[in-house]
Amino acid sequence: MPVVSVRLWDVARLAGTQVELEALSTVLSNLKLEVEKVEADSLVYEAPHDRLDLYSAEGLTRAISYQLGIKKPVKYAVSKSSLYVDSSRAPSYRPHVLMTIVRDVKLDDEAISQIFQLQEKLHISHCGDRELVSIGLYDLDKLSFPVYYREVTSVVFRPLGYSRVMNITEILSETDKGREYRHLVKEGLYPLLVDSEDVVLSLPPIINSEDTRVTDKTKNVLIDVTGTEPTLMASILAVVTMAVYERGAKSIEVVPVVGGTAIEDLVFNMLTGRKISVKAGRVSELIGVEPDFREALRNLEKYGYIIESIEEDRAIVWVPPYRVDVIDEDDVIEDIAISLDYNRITGILEPPTHRGTPHLLETVSRYARDILIGLGFTEVVNFILTDPDYLAALRYTKFISIKNPKMRVYSALRPSLLPGVLRSLSKNVRRYGLQDLKVFEIGDTVDPGTLATFKAVSGAVYGPSTTLTDGLTAVRTFLETLGFKPQFKGVNGLELIIDERSAAVEVSGEFIGIVGEIHPKYLKYLELEAPVAVFEISISKLVELLVRSLRT
Amino acid sequence: MSSLQEIKLPPRLYAIAKAILKFGAATAAEIARLIGKREQDIMRDLAELERRNLIKVSRRTYFKIELSELGRKYLINLLPEEAVLKELASRGSLSFSALKDLGLSENEIEAAIGILKTLGAIKVSRGHIYLVENAGQKTADYIQKVREELQKYSTSVILAEVPDSSREVRRRGLISVREHREVIAEASELLMSHSDRLVEGEIVTVITPEIIKLESWDSIEFKPFDLSVELPRASIVRKHFFTDVLNYMRELMLSLGFEEVKGPHVELELWNFDALFVSQHHPARRSTDVYFVDREVGKVTGIESVLEAVGRFHREFRGYIWDPNIALRLVLRTHCTSVSVRTLWERGPGEYRVFTIDRVFRPDTPDPTHLMEFHQLDGIIVGKKVSFKDLLQFFREFARGMGLGEVRFKPAYFPFTEPSVEGYVKHPKLGWIEVLPGGMFRKQVLEPLGLRGYNVAAWGIGVDRIAMILLDVNDIRDLYTDDIREIEKTAIPRVALGAGSLS
């Protein structure tokens, strides 16, 4: 969730009145904002991911003003501009451009830094870090229309923040933004926004030109988005446009796109606001209480909506352009629910229509635990994520790995519980100087073949006179107590276990696990001085057998 | 016990028996003094010895009679009535005022006149006392009897009963009578015949098989246990406390009518994200937030239709070109909501409640509040009439069951629910903490899964935090300990013991 920083004096300026922070706690909660800190004159908050409009002071102030009743929602004057952008030679891998113009704004350093913050937060949260959409703002009066969005092989201009002109190669290698985003452009096929007198606006999605920069003297702002996703672009552009608009503008112009795909209607429709039908029946069905419909609708004004018309059982609601989070009537109903105060929504939890039932794997696991406790084994738990080097040291060769581990010791998925149980055993024996110890674990393993989860139980018996018998008798008692008749058969090739001292466990002729004595080589590795007998039984397999027997 | 055998007695009984033998019979007070105990402390021992026929115990009451101070005076001097008679004999009559000159106290004068009048020895008239003729013998008899009694008790006398003859002197306060009770132990024949075969028994700390077999419990004395000594804990084999707490949560869910389901840990992005209407460009899907599995998925069949529908909804409502290949990548599930979504897809429309408690994974470095692997309790309530209110009520019910008290709700955002909520409970140390996130699944989640006209309340509770509160654990890593000493000593949470049902 993006963390946004605003100045309280800027908020007061935008609201046209002083706003007391103490009065805001319910309002901020209604807007799903989480205050991170208040310092001197700045308020830092976490905005919900879907409320793009709240990523800067302009949108925040607008929302607060409606909530506090300082202002009432209005519709915006949106028109199509007589100017146009030509995208006939746009790069095919980044084919779309959309532009709006916002005139007569008053900007200062704070306003510019807020718009910059909004731009940056949007790039990260919704624009795929500029891959899908990149946003640019320019001083309209520094350029001449029409503007061209085209693919170029080379160009020379002064990048934003630099005093000298550079060619594209220099920009991509010498500027920070160039290095950060050069992977988004194709060599020799560079996207460029340039005006009719060859003044460069930007090299999207990398960097703007210094020549068209927005400053505190800028009165008329041109905003563009380029990218691959027209609908997303329109939403992003609407949000940015509406933020800039709050800096004193009276109207918005949408710039027609010629030559390429004319998608400007997407943003035009967005900016004029959408209409959603809200049904009284759906309100009570979704929330579970029946508020007064008219009253509930009146409250929606505090969330920026305008009620177009009300009938007995439905209403048409105008959704403001910056509320790109609103997808359908349920989104509007959520704002109704919020205005009712969640804490006042009470009643009973409707009784269940079925009895509760545990999963068979858990039922069997619970009995398994009881039996093993009765056999004197202490229960341990370990992580599913484990150390591949440790697995390899115990000669486990097949297991699933994580592509992007944070720590190597937690980068493999355990294919068996045995390594964890052995490590727990060894740790405790050494830590407490124990002569003997029995531990077990019940948990999930990930099968490297099928990638499926399997539940298993594994135990280890340590002591100076431990032999395979200790493992075998434990397993026999364990399985017989669960009502299964085990058979033990010799088995070879389990690296960790001595060939002559190992057994496969079968129930009804099916392999369900192993029992064995750990090879002294690995006892040495685990720093254990006495023998260890181990077992691992598949609980998933037992449940399978159980279900089969219950069905026949 | 044959007469020739030894009699083995525990040390204290032995000492008492020896004392009694020495005197033949003795009072309890004497015995106690002899063995250095208090009388009341040996009464049980005497009873025990009597039970074993070694002594006879009798109780005796006696009276100790002796002269009072007044009695001692009259033993030497005249009785007041004698003094009065003597004066009358010489003077014939006496005025009351003259009586005072005899050196008698007012009480004595009153007593003398009362007695003499009763005996008929004097008459009183007009302030004077006159001797009555022929009454001398009766008075002399009385005085002699009193004198005899005074003589009898001139040294103290112990009697089994108070004699009738002493009634008059007792009435006149000339003697004092005190009642005494005592316990007397007398050696029995058995004890006397075995006086040289008494053997002192032992003080026992451990009961041996011999004691039981030889039934020798009567001849031993148990060493008193010093309860002030710090005790070690008994070693115990335990189930892991964290598993217990998870099972407690499981039971709570079952009691609310939920069926438990399970799903895989290695999951398709489809079920972890796409089917939940999370845009493929959402930051939560980046490699800083998700573990990607180093394995390509093989051929997946049976999900073609849901893939198509999910893709369509993403394109239509999120407005971007949705890539099915991304949906088919493998991740470690970041939440158990994937299990809820799979269940919806498998079961479709209906009236049901399911839950799962299981592990989820997020790239994190372990510290006191973070782990790369932890637990979530995810659940859904599915039905035509299920509402947001039911979700809030479920949270309230769950918090009550967990002993977490009151829940406060705040609006929240999740890409897959509308309305969305976060429930807060009061932590004993940290104040209000968020533990109950949920919402109503969006139509854009439900419709591709085949649910139209149904509402689904859904949540994904991070249960580790709740387990930490219940277990009073401050470091999340301690929940996953494999240290047997920690496992041994962690107490069962009060809530799990039933406090949850009271709140």
PDB file of N, CA, C and O in Angstrom, chain B residues 140-181:
ATOM      1  N   ALA B 140     -24.508 -26.237 119.939  1.00  0.00           N
ATOM      2  CA  ALA B 140     -23.195 -26.840 120.205  1.00  0.00           C
ATOM      3  C   ALA B 140     -22.909 -27.947 119.203  1.00  0.00           C
ATOM      4  O   ALA B 140     -21.783 -28.068 118.687  1.00  0.00           O
ATOM      5  N   ASP B 141     -23.920 -28.756 118.868  1.00  0.00           N
ATOM      6  CA  ASP B 141     -23.752 -29.827 117.868  1.00  0.00           C
ATOM      7  C   ASP B 141     -23.324 -29.248 116.507  1.00  0.00           C
ATOM      8  O   ASP B 141     -22.432 -29.753 115.848  1.00  0.00           O
ATOM      9  N   TYR B 142     -24.031 -28.159 116.140  1.00  0.00           N
ATOM     10  CA  TYR B 142     -23.716 -27.539 114.841  1.00  0.00           C
ATOM     11  C   TYR B 142     -22.278 -27.062 114.784  1.00  0.00           C
ATOM     12  O   TYR B 142     -21.529 -27.369 113.865  1.00  0.00           O
ATOM     13  N   ILE B 143     -21.883 -26.373 115.848  1.00  0.00           N
ATOM     14  CA  ILE B 143     -20.537 -25.810 115.873  1.00  0.00           C
ATOM     15  C   ILE B 143     -19.487 -26.913 115.870  1.00  0.00           C
ATOM     16  O   ILE B 143     -18.477 -26.840 115.154  1.00  0.00           O
ATOM     17  N   GLN B 144     -19.805 -27.986 116.550  1.00  0.00           N
ATOM     18  CA  GLN B 144     -18.844 -29.101 116.581  1.00  0.00           C
ATOM     19  C   GLN B 144     -18.675 -29.715 115.199  1.00  0.00           C
ATOM     20  O   GLN B 144     -17.582 -30.036 114.758  1.00  0.00           O
ATOM     21  N   LYS B 145     -19.823 -29.842 114.505  1.00  0.00           N
ATOM     22  CA  LYS B 145     -19.750 -30.426 113.162  1.00  0.00           C
ATOM     23  C   LYS B 145     -18.919 -29.555 112.224  1.00  0.00           C
ATOM     24  O   LYS B 145     -18.079 -30.050 111.462  1.00  0.00           O
ATOM     25  N   VAL B 146     -19.124 -28.257 112.345  1.00  0.00           N
ATOM     26  CA  VAL B 146     -18.348 -27.343 111.496  1.00  0.00           C
ATOM     27  C   VAL B 146     -16.863 -27.466 111.831  1.00  0.00           C
ATOM     28  O   VAL B 146     -16.013 -27.545 110.936  1.00  0.00           O
ATOM     29  N   ARG B 147     -16.586 -27.531 113.116  1.00  0.00           N
ATOM     30  CA  ARG B 147     -15.195 -27.639 113.530  1.00  0.00           C
ATOM     31  C   ARG B 147     -14.562 -28.930 113.018  1.00  0.00           C
ATOM     32  O   ARG B 147     -13.427 -28.941 112.560  1.00  0.00           O
ATOM     33  N   GLU B 148     -15.334 -29.998 113.072  1.00  0.00           N
ATOM     34  CA  GLU B 148     -14.829 -31.297 112.583  1.00  0.00           C
ATOM     35  C   GLU B 148     -14.483 -31.205 111.090  1.00  0.00           C
ATOM     36  O   GLU B 148     -13.454 -31.701 110.626  1.00  0.00           O
ATOM     37  N   GLU B 149     -15.387 -30.579 110.362  1.00  0.00           N
ATOM     38  CA  GLU B 149     -15.160 -30.441 108.906  1.00  0.00           C
ATOM     39  C   GLU B 149     -13.903 -29.617 108.652  1.00  0.00           C
ATOM     40  O   GLU B 149     -13.082 -29.981 107.820  1.00  0.00           O
ATOM     41  N   LEU B 150     -13.783 -28.517 109.406  1.00  0.00           N
ATOM     42  CA  LEU B 150     -12.600 -27.677 109.209  1.00  0.00           C
ATOM     43  C   LEU B 150     -11.336 -28.466 109.513  1.00  0.00           C
ATOM     44  O   LEU B 150     -10.346 -28.373 108.804  1.00  0.00           O
ATOM     45  N   GLN B 151     -11.435 -29.306 110.544  1.00  0.00           N
ATOM     46  CA  GLN B 151     -10.292 -30.130 110.895  1.00  0.00           C
ATOM     47  C   GLN B 151      -9.950 -31.111 109.775  1.00  0.00           C
ATOM     48  O   GLN B 151      -8.804 -31.303 109.414  1.00  0.00           O
ATOM     49  N   LYS B 152     -11.018 -31.663 109.162  1.00  0.00           N
ATOM     50  CA  LYS B 152     -10.873 -32.697 108.140  1.00  0.00           C
ATOM     51  C   LYS B 152     -10.077 -32.169 106.930  1.00  0.00           C
ATOM     52  O   LYS B 152      -9.282 -32.864 106.324  1.00  0.00           O
ATOM     53  N   TYR B 153     -10.328 -30.933 106.585  1.00  0.00           N
ATOM     54  CA  TYR B 153      -9.693 -30.397 105.378  1.00  0.00           C
ATOM     55  C   TYR B 153      -8.546 -29.447 105.700  1.00  0.00           C
ATOM     56  O   TYR B 153      -8.142 -28.632 104.880  1.00  0.00           O
ATOM     57  N   SER B 154      -8.043 -29.564 106.966  1.00  0.00           N
ATOM     58  CA  SER B 154      -6.974 -28.634 107.320  1.00  0.00           C
ATOM     59  C   SER B 154      -5.736 -28.829 106.436  1.00  0.00           C
ATOM     60  O   SER B 154      -4.966 -27.913 106.216  1.00  0.00           O
ATOM     61  N   THR B 155      -5.554 -30.059 105.950  1.00  0.00           N
ATOM     62  CA  THR B 155      -4.599 -30.218 104.842  1.00  0.00           C
ATOM     63  C   THR B 155      -5.454 -30.684 103.661  1.00  0.00           C
ATOM     64  O   THR B 155      -6.498 -31.315 103.845  1.00  0.00           O
ATOM     65  N   SER B 156      -4.993 -30.354 102.410  1.00  0.00           N
ATOM     66  CA  SER B 156      -5.859 -30.612 101.243  1.00  0.00           C
ATOM     67  C   SER B 156      -6.101 -32.097 101.077  1.00  0.00           C
ATOM     68  O   SER B 156      -5.237 -32.915 101.324  1.00  0.00           O
ATOM     69  N   VAL B 157      -7.292 -32.415 100.613  1.00  0.00           N
ATOM     70  CA  VAL B 157      -7.733 -33.803 100.496  1.00  0.00           C
ATOM     71  C   VAL B 157      -8.209 -34.036  99.069  1.00  0.00           C
ATOM     72  O   VAL B 157      -8.865 -33.181  98.475  1.00  0.00           O
ATOM     73  N   ILE B 158      -7.818 -35.194  98.502  1.00  0.00           N
ATOM     74  CA  ILE B 158      -8.289 -35.537  97.162  1.00  0.00           C
ATOM     75  C   ILE B 158      -9.320 -36.630  97.299  1.00  0.00           C
ATOM     76  O   ILE B 158      -9.083 -37.669  97.905  1.00  0.00           O
ATOM     77  N   LEU B 159     -10.463 -36.415  96.742  1.00  0.00           N
ATOM     78  CA  LEU B 159     -11.566 -37.359  96.883  1.00  0.00           C
ATOM     79  C   LEU B 159     -12.209 -37.594  95.537  1.00  0.00           C
ATOM     80  O   LEU B 159     -12.218 -36.707  94.673  1.00  0.00           O
ATOM     81  N   ALA B 160     -12.763 -38.787  95.360  1.00  0.00           N
ATOM     82  CA  ALA B 160     -13.441 -39.100  94.105  1.00  0.00           C
ATOM     83  C   ALA B 160     -14.753 -38.346  94.019  1.00  0.00           C
ATOM     84  O   ALA B 160     -15.218 -38.016  92.941  1.00  0.00           O
ATOM     85  N   GLU B 161     -15.356 -38.109  95.140  1.00  0.00           N
ATOM     86  CA  GLU B 161     -16.602 -37.354  95.157  1.00  0.00           C
ATOM     87  C   GLU B 161     -16.573 -36.366  96.302  1.00  0.00           C
ATOM     88  O   GLU B 161     -15.844 -36.564  97.272  1.00  0.00           O
ATOM     89  N   VAL B 162     -17.397 -35.375  96.220  1.00  0.00           N
ATOM     90  CA  VAL B 162     -17.462 -34.382  97.287  1.00  0.00           C
ATOM     91  C   VAL B 162     -18.455 -34.888  98.334  1.00  0.00           C
ATOM     92  O   VAL B 162     -19.619 -35.139  97.998  1.00  0.00           O
ATOM     93  N   PRO B 163     -18.009 -35.107  99.620  1.00  0.00           N
ATOM     94  CA  PRO B 163     -18.910 -35.682 100.622  1.00  0.00           C
ATOM     95  C   PRO B 163     -20.047 -34.721 100.977  1.00  0.00           C
ATOM     96  O   PRO B 163     -19.858 -33.510 100.958  1.00  0.00           O
ATOM     97  N   ASP B 164     -21.225 -35.310 101.320  1.00  0.00           N
ATOM     98  CA  ASP B 164     -22.384 -34.500 101.704  1.00  0.00           C
ATOM     99  C   ASP B 164     -22.095 -33.659 102.949  1.00  0.00           C
ATOM    100  O   ASP B 164     -22.590 -32.549 103.085  1.00  0.00           O
ATOM    101  N   SER B 165     -21.299 -34.293 103.851  1.00  0.00           N
ATOM    102  CA  SER B 165     -21.020 -33.616 105.117  1.00  0.00           C
ATOM    103  C   SER B 165     -20.344 -32.262 104.949  1.00  0.00           C
ATOM    104  O   SER B 165     -20.392 -31.416 105.821  1.00  0.00           O
ATOM    105  N   SER B 166     -19.745 -32.068 103.781  1.00  0.00           N
ATOM    106  CA  SER B 166     -19.010 -30.808 103.600  1.00  0.00           C
ATOM    107  C   SER B 166     -19.916 -29.710 103.065  1.00  0.00           C
ATOM    108  O   SER B 166     -19.469 -28.605 102.797  1.00  0.00           O
ATOM    109  N   ARG B 167     -21.222 -30.027 102.879  1.00  0.00           N
ATOM    110  CA  ARG B 167     -22.098 -29.070 102.234  1.00  0.00           C
ATOM    111  C   ARG B 167     -22.138 -27.721 102.965  1.00  0.00           C
ATOM    112  O   ARG B 167     -22.039 -26.687 102.330  1.00  0.00           O
ATOM    113  N   GLU B 168     -22.263 -27.798 104.356  1.00  0.00           N
ATOM    114  CA  GLU B 168     -22.413 -26.556 105.104  1.00  0.00           C
ATOM    115  C   GLU B 168     -21.154 -25.686 105.028  1.00  0.00           C
ATOM    116  O   GLU B 168     -21.240 -24.497 104.744  1.00  0.00           O
ATOM    117  N   VAL B 169     -20.004 -26.301 105.222  1.00  0.00           N
ATOM    118  CA  VAL B 169     -18.774 -25.494 105.160  1.00  0.00           C
ATOM    119  C   VAL B 169     -18.526 -24.983 103.754  1.00  0.00           C
ATOM    120  O   VAL B 169     -17.967 -23.903 103.550  1.00  0.00           O
ATOM    121  N   ARG B 170     -19.008 -25.768 102.766  1.00  0.00           N
ATOM    122  CA  ARG B 170     -18.830 -25.341 101.375  1.00  0.00           C
ATOM    123  C   ARG B 170     -19.742 -24.143 101.114  1.00  0.00           C
ATOM    124  O   ARG B 170     -19.347 -23.182 100.477  1.00  0.00           O
ATOM    125  N   ARG B 171     -21.007 -24.272 101.695  1.00  0.00           N
ATOM    126  CA  ARG B 171     -21.958 -23.171 101.518  1.00  0.00           C
ATOM    127  C   ARG B 171     -21.420 -21.889 102.131  1.00  0.00           C
ATOM    128  O   ARG B 171     -21.556 -20.819 101.594  1.00  0.00           O
ATOM    129  N   ARG B 172     -20.736 -22.075 103.278  1.00  0.00           N
ATOM    130  CA  ARG B 172     -20.233 -20.898 103.964  1.00  0.00           C
ATOM    131  C   ARG B 172     -18.895 -20.401 103.391  1.00  0.00           C
ATOM    132  O   ARG B 172     -18.311 -19.453 103.869  1.00  0.00           O
ATOM    133  N   GLY B 173     -18.429 -21.067 102.362  1.00  0.00           N
ATOM    134  CA  GLY B 173     -17.197 -20.614 101.710  1.00  0.00           C
ATOM    135  C   GLY B 173     -15.974 -20.867 102.551  1.00  0.00           C
ATOM    136  O   GLY B 173     -14.978 -20.168 102.432  1.00  0.00           O
ATOM    137  N   LEU B 174     -16.046 -21.912 103.430  1.00  0.00           N
ATOM    138  CA  LEU B 174     -14.896 -22.196 104.284  1.00  0.00           C
ATOM    139  C   LEU B 174     -13.926 -23.183 103.621  1.00  0.00           C
ATOM    140  O   LEU B 174     -12.791 -23.321 104.040  1.00  0.00           O
ATOM    141  N   ILE B 175     -14.425 -23.877 102.600  1.00  0.00           N
ATOM    142  CA  ILE B 175     -13.518 -24.766 101.837  1.00  0.00           C
ATOM    143  C   ILE B 175     -13.628 -24.445 100.351  1.00  0.00           C
ATOM    144  O   ILE B 175     -14.610 -23.850  99.898  1.00  0.00           O
ATOM    145  N   SER B 176     -12.580 -24.836  99.576  1.00  0.00           N
ATOM    146  CA  SER B 176     -12.664 -24.730  98.109  1.00  0.00           C
ATOM    147  C   SER B 176     -12.608 -26.135  97.546  1.00  0.00           C
ATOM    148  O   SER B 176     -11.897 -26.994  98.053  1.00  0.00           O
ATOM    149  N   VAL B 177     -13.428 -26.348  96.488  1.00  0.00           N
ATOM    150  CA  VAL B 177     -13.497 -27.670  95.851  1.00  0.00           C
ATOM    151  C   VAL B 177     -13.135 -27.495  94.385  1.00  0.00           C
ATOM    152  O   VAL B 177     -13.780 -26.718  93.682  1.00  0.00           O
ATOM    153  N   ARG B 178     -12.048 -28.155  93.931  1.00  0.00           N
ATOM    154  CA  ARG B 178     -11.697 -28.040  92.514  1.00  0.00           C
ATOM    155  C   ARG B 178     -11.758 -29.398  91.832  1.00  0.00           C
ATOM    156  O   ARG B 178     -11.242 -30.380  92.375  1.00  0.00           O
ATOM    157  N   GLU B 179     -12.370 -29.402  90.617  1.00  0.00           N
ATOM    158  CA  GLU B 179     -12.534 -30.665  89.898  1.00  0.00           C
ATOM    159  C   GLU B 179     -11.332 -30.867  88.982  1.00  0.00           C
ATOM    160  O   GLU B 179     -10.887 -29.941  88.303  1.00  0.00           O
ATOM    161  N   HIS B 180     -10.768 -32.064  88.906  1.00  0.00           N
ATOM    162  CA  HIS B 180      -9.637 -32.399  88.031  1.00  0.00           C
ATOM    163  C   HIS B 180      -9.971 -33.624  87.217  1.00  0.00           C
ATOM    164  O   HIS B 180     -10.645 -34.514  87.687  1.00  0.00           O
ATOM    165  N   ARG B 181      -9.479 -33.612  85.885  1.00  0.00           N
ATOM    166  CA  ARG B 181      -9.652 -34.823  85.075  1.00  0.00           C
ATOM    167  C   ARG B 181      -8.279 -35.254  84.616  1.00  0.00           C
ATOM    168  O   ARG B 181      -7.451 -34.424  84.251  1.00  0.00           O
TER     169      ARG B 181
END
